[in-house]
Short mmCIF file of C-alpha atoms in Angstrom, two decimals:
data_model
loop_
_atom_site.label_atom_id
_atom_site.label_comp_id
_atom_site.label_asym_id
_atom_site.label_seq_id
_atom_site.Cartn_x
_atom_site.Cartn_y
_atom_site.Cartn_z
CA UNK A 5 -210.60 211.28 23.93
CA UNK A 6 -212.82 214.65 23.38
CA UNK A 7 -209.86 216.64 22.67
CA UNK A 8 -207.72 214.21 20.60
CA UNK A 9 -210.73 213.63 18.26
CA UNK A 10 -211.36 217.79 18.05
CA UNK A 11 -207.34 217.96 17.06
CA UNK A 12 -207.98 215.54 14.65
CA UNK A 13 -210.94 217.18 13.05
CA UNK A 14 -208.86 220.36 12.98
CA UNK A 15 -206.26 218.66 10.96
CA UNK A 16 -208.44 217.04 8.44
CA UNK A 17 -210.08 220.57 8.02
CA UNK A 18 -206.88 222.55 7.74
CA UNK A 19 -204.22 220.25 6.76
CA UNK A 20 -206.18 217.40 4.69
CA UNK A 21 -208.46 220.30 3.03
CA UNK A 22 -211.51 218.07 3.63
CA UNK A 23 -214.90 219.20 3.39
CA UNK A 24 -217.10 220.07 6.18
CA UNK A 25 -219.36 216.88 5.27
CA UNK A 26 -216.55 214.62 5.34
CA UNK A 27 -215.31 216.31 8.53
CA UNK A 28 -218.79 215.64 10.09
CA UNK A 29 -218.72 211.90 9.46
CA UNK A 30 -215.21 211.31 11.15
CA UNK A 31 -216.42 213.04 14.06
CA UNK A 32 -219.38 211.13 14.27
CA UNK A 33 -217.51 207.92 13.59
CA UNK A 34 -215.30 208.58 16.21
CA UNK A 35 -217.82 209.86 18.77
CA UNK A 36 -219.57 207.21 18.35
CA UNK A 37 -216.44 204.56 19.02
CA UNK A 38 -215.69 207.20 22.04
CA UNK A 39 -218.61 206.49 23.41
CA UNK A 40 -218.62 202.94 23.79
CA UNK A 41 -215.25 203.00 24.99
CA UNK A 42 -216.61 205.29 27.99
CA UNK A 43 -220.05 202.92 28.55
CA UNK A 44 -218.74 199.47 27.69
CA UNK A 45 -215.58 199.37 28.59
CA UNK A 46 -214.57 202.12 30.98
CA UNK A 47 -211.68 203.87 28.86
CA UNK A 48 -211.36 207.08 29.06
CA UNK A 49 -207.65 207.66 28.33
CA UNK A 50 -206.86 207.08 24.67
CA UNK A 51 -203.75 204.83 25.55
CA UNK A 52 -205.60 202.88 27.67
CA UNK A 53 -207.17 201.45 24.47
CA UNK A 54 -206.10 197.48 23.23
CA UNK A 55 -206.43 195.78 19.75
CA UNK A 56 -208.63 193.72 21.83
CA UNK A 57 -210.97 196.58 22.33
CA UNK A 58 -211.24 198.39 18.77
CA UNK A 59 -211.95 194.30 18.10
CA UNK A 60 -214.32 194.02 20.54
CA UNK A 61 -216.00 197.39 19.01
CA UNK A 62 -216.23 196.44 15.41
CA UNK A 63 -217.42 192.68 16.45
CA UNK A 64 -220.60 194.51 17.94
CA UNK A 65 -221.14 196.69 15.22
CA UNK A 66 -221.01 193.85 12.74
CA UNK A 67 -223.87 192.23 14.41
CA UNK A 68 -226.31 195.49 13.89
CA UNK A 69 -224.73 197.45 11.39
CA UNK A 70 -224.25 196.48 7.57
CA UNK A 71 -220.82 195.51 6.01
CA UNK A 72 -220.40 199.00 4.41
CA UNK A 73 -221.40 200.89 7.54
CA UNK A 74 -218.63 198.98 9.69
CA UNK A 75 -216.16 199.63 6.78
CA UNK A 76 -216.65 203.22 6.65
CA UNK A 77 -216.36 203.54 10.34
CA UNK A 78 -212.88 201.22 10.46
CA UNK A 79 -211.70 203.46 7.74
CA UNK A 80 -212.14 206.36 10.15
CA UNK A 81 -210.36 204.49 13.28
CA UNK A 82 -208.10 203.41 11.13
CA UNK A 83 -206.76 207.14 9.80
CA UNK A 84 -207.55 208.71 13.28
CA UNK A 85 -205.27 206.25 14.73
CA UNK A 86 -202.60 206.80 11.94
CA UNK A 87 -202.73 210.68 13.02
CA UNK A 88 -202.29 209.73 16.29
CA UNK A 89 -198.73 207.63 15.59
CA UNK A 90 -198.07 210.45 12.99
CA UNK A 91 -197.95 213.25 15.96
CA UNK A 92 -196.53 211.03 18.81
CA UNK A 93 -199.42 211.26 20.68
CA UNK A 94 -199.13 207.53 20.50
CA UNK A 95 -196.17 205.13 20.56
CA UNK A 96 -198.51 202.15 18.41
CA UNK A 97 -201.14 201.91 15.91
CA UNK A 98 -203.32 199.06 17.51
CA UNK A 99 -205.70 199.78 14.33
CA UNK A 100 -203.38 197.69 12.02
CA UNK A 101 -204.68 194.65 12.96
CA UNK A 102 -208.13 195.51 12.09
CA UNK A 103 -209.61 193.36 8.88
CA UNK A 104 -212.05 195.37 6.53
CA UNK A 105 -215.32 193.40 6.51
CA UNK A 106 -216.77 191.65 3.37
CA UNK A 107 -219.39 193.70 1.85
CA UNK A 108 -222.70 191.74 1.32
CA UNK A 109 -222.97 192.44 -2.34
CA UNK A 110 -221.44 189.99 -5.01
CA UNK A 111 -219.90 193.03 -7.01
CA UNK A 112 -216.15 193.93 -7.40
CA UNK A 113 -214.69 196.12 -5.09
CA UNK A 114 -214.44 199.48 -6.46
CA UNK A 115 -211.06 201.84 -7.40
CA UNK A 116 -210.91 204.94 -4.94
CA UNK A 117 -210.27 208.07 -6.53
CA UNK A 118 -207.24 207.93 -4.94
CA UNK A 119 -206.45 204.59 -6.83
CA UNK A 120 -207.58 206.24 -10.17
CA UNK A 121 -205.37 209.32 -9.45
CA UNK A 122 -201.88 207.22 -9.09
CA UNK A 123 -203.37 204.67 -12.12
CA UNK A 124 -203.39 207.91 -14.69
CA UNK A 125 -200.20 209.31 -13.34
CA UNK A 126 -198.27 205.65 -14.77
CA UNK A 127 -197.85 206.62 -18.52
CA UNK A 128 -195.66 209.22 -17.48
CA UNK A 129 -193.56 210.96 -21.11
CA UNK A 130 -194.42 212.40 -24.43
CA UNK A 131 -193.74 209.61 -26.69
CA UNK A 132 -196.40 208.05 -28.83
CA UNK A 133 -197.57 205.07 -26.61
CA UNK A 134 -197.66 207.22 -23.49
CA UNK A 135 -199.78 210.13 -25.24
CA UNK A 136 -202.63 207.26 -26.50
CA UNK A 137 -202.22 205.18 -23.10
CA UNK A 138 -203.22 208.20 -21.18
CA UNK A 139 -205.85 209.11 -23.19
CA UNK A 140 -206.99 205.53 -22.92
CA UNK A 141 -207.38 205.56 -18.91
CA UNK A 142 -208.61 208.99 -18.68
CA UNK A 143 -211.13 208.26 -21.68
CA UNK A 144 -212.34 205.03 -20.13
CA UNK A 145 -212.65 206.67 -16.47
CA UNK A 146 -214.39 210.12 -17.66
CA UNK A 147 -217.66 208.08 -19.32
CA UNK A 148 -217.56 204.72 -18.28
CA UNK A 149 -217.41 202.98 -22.29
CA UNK A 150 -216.63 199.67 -22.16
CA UNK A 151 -213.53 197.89 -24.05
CA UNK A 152 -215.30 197.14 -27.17
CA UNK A 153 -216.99 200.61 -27.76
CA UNK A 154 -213.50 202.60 -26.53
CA UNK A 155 -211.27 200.42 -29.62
CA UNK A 156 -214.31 201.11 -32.44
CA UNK A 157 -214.34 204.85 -31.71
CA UNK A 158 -213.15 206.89 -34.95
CA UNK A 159 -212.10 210.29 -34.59
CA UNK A 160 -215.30 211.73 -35.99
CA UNK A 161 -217.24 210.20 -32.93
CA UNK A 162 -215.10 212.93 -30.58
CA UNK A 163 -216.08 216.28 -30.35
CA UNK A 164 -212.61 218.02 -28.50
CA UNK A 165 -214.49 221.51 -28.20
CA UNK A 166 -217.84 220.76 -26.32
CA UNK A 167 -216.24 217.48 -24.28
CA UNK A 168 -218.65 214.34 -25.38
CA UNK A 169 -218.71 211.42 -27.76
CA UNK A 170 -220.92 209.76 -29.51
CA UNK A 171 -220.95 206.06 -28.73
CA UNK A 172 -222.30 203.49 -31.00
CA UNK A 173 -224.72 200.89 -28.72
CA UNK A 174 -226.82 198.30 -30.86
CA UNK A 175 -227.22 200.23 -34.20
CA UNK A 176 -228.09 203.68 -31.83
CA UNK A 177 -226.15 206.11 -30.03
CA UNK A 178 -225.55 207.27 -26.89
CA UNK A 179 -223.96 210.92 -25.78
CA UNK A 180 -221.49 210.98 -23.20
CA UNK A 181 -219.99 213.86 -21.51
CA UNK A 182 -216.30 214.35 -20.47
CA UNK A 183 -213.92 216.10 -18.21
CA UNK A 184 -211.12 218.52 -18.52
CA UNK A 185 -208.22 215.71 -17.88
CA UNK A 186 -210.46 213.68 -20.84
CA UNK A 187 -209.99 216.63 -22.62
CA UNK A 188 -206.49 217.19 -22.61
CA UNK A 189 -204.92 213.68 -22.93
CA UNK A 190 -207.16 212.92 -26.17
CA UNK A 191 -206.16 217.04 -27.26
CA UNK A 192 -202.54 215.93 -26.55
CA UNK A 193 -202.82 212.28 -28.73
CA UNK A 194 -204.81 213.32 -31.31
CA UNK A 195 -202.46 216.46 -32.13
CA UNK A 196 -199.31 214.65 -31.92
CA UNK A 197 -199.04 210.84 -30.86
CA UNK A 198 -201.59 209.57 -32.90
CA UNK A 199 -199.93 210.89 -36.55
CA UNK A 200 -197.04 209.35 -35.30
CA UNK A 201 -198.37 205.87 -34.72
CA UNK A 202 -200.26 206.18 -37.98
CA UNK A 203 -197.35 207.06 -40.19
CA UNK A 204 -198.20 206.73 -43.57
CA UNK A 205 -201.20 204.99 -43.21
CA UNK A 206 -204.94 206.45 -43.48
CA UNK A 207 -207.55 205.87 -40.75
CA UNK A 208 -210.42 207.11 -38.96
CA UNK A 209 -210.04 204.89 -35.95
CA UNK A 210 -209.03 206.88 -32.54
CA UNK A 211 -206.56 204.45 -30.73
CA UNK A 212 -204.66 202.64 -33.11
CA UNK A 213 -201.39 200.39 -32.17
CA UNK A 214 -197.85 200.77 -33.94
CA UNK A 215 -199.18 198.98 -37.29
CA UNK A 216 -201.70 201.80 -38.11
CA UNK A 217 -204.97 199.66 -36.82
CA UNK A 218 -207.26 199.73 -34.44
CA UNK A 219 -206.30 198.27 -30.54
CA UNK A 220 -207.10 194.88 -29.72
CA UNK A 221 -209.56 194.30 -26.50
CA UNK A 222 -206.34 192.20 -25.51
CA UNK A 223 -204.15 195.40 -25.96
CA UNK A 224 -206.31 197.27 -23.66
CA UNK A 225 -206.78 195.14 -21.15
CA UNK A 226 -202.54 194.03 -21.69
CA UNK A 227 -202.23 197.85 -21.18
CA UNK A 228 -204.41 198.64 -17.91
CA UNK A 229 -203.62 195.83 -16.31
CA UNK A 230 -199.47 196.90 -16.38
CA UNK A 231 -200.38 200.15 -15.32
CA UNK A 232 -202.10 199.00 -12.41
CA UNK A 233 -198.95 196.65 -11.16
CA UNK A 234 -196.78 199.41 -11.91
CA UNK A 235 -198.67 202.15 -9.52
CA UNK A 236 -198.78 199.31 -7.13
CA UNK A 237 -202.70 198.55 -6.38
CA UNK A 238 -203.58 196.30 -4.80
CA UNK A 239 -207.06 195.26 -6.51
CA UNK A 240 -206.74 193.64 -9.94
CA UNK A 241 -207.09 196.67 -12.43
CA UNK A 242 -208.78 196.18 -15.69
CA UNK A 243 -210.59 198.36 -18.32
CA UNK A 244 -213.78 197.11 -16.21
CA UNK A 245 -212.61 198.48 -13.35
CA UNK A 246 -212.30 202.09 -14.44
CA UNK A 247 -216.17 201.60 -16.37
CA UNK A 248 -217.25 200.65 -12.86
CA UNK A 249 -215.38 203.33 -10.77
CA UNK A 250 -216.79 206.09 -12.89
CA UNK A 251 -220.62 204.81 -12.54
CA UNK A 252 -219.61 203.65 -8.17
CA UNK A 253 -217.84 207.50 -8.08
CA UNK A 254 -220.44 209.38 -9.42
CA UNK A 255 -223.39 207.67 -7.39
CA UNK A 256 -221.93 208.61 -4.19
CA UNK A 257 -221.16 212.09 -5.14
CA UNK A 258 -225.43 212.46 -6.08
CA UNK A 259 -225.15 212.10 -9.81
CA UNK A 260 -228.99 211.05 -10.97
CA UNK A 261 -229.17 207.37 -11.57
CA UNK A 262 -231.27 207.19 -14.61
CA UNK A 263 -228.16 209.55 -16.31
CA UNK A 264 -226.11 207.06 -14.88
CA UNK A 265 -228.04 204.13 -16.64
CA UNK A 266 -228.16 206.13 -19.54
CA UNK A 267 -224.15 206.61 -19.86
CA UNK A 268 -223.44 203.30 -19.13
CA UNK A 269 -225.93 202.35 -22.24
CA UNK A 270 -227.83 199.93 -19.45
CA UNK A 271 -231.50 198.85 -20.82
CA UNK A 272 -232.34 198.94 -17.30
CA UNK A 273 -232.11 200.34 -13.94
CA UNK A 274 -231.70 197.27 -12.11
CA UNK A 275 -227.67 196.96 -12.27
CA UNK A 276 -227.55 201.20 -11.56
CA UNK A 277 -230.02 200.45 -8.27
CA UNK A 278 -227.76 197.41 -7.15
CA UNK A 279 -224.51 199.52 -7.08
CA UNK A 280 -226.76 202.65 -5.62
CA UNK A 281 -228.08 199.97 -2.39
CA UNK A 282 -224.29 199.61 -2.32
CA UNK A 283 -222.77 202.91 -2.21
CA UNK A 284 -224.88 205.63 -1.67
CA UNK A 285 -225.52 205.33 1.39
CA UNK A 286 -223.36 208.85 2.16
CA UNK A 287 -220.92 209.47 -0.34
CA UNK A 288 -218.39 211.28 1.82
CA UNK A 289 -218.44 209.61 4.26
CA UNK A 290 -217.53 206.26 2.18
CA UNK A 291 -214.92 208.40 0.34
CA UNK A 292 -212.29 210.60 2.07
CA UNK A 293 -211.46 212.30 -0.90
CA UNK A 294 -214.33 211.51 -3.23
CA UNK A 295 -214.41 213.55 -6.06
CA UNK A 296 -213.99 212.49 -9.50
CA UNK A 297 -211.33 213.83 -11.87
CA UNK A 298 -213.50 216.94 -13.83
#
């Protein structure tokens, strides 16, 4: 299986445009399933290989590795095997069957940034709603605000040219940074949908509906939650989930946790350290493609 894995690393390096730490973990994922094929049960030839075996595999590493650790390592099976199928190097991907295991943590289970990427692409146009909708998601992804802080933000609380905002939290504030794609969908609303929406009416308020007022929490979550049927996740997708992808996505790529608490508006570290146990264990190799939207 030496050489099938090594083809497989060269693909993910010069196809997929992965990273060399990302590459690393595959190989040592898959090295690691290649040799207890060899030492347990005798395999040497990659389509000599069973569901039975892979099942056999996973079963042992659930009894000595944690939830998230056998996870990551299915993932890599998983996509190695896909590649495999993909150049007819195999007739059958016996990975299909395998079931992702429960991670021990009572939290939600995070967007990828894979899931984000095809959630902003849904308000696809120029008209009114689409502009605001986009700048919504993007908004709500780039600093983590929750529902009630996103719908009270007036346009004063924005600053377009440095890329943060000033949210309000229990009679303080807070400073939050934001991205490029921020950046341009609130450049693009605030230029031309938002007038629109506003007609004749005068406001302050950033995201306001067709009447000229301010969104409902309903509206947001109405709004999200459409956008995530429509690009076809499979999680359930909710103004939450995109607060909790952008503190899950920025752990695992290294971000300091006490900024993290800090742009979340948490009064302490304890929720920040929970999701950290969870998912920092090695950010690329949890992600394939983790890198949030800058």
């Amino acid at each position: 299986m030496e050489e099938q894995i090594e083809q497989f690393v060269i693909y993910l390096q010069q196809v997929k445009g992965l990273s060399g730490n990302t590459v690393d973990s595959y190989r040592r994922d898959l090295c690691h399933l290649e040799q207890y094929l060899k030492k347990v049960q005798g395999i040497t030839d990659l389509r000599e290989t069973t569901p039975c075996h892979l099942e056999e595999y996973f079963q042992m590493l659930g009894r000595e590795k944690k939830a998230s650790t056998v996870s990551r390592r299915m993932s890599s099976v998983r996509a190695f095997y896909r590649y495999m199928v993909k150049m007819y190097l195999i007739k059958e991907d016996i990975s299909e069957r395998l079931q992702i295991p429960r991670q021990e943590q009572d939290m939600p289970e995070a967007l990828t940034v894979e899931e984000v990427r095809l959630l902003m692409e849904q308000p696809l146009g120029d008209r009114p709603r689409q502009q605001r909708d986009r700048a919504i998601l993007e908004l709500l992804y780039a600093t983590g605000i929750n529902v009630s802080e996103l719908i009270a933000l007036k346009i004063s609380d924005v600053n377009l040219r440095l890329g943060f905002l000033h949210c309000k939290v229990s009679g303080g504030k807070r400073v939050i940074p934001f991205g490029n794609h921020a950046r341009s969908a609130l450049l693009e609303y605030m230029d031309k949908g938002r007038e629109t929406l506003l007609a004749d009416i005068r406001s302050d308020i950033l995201f306001v509906n067709y009447s000229g007022r301010a969104m409902s929490r309903q509206g947001v979550w109405k709004m999200v939650r459409g956008y995530g049927k429509k690009a076809e996740i499979q999680k359930e997708v909710t103004p939450h989930s995109l607060r909790y992808a952008f503190a899950v996505h920025l752990i695992e790529n290294g971000a300091d946790l006490r900024s993290v608490q800090e742009m979340m508006g948490y009064s302490d570290m304890g929720a920040i350290q929970k999701l950290a146990a969870a998912y920092r264990h090695n950010a690329r190799e949890e992600y394939v493609l983790a890198h949030p939207r800058e």
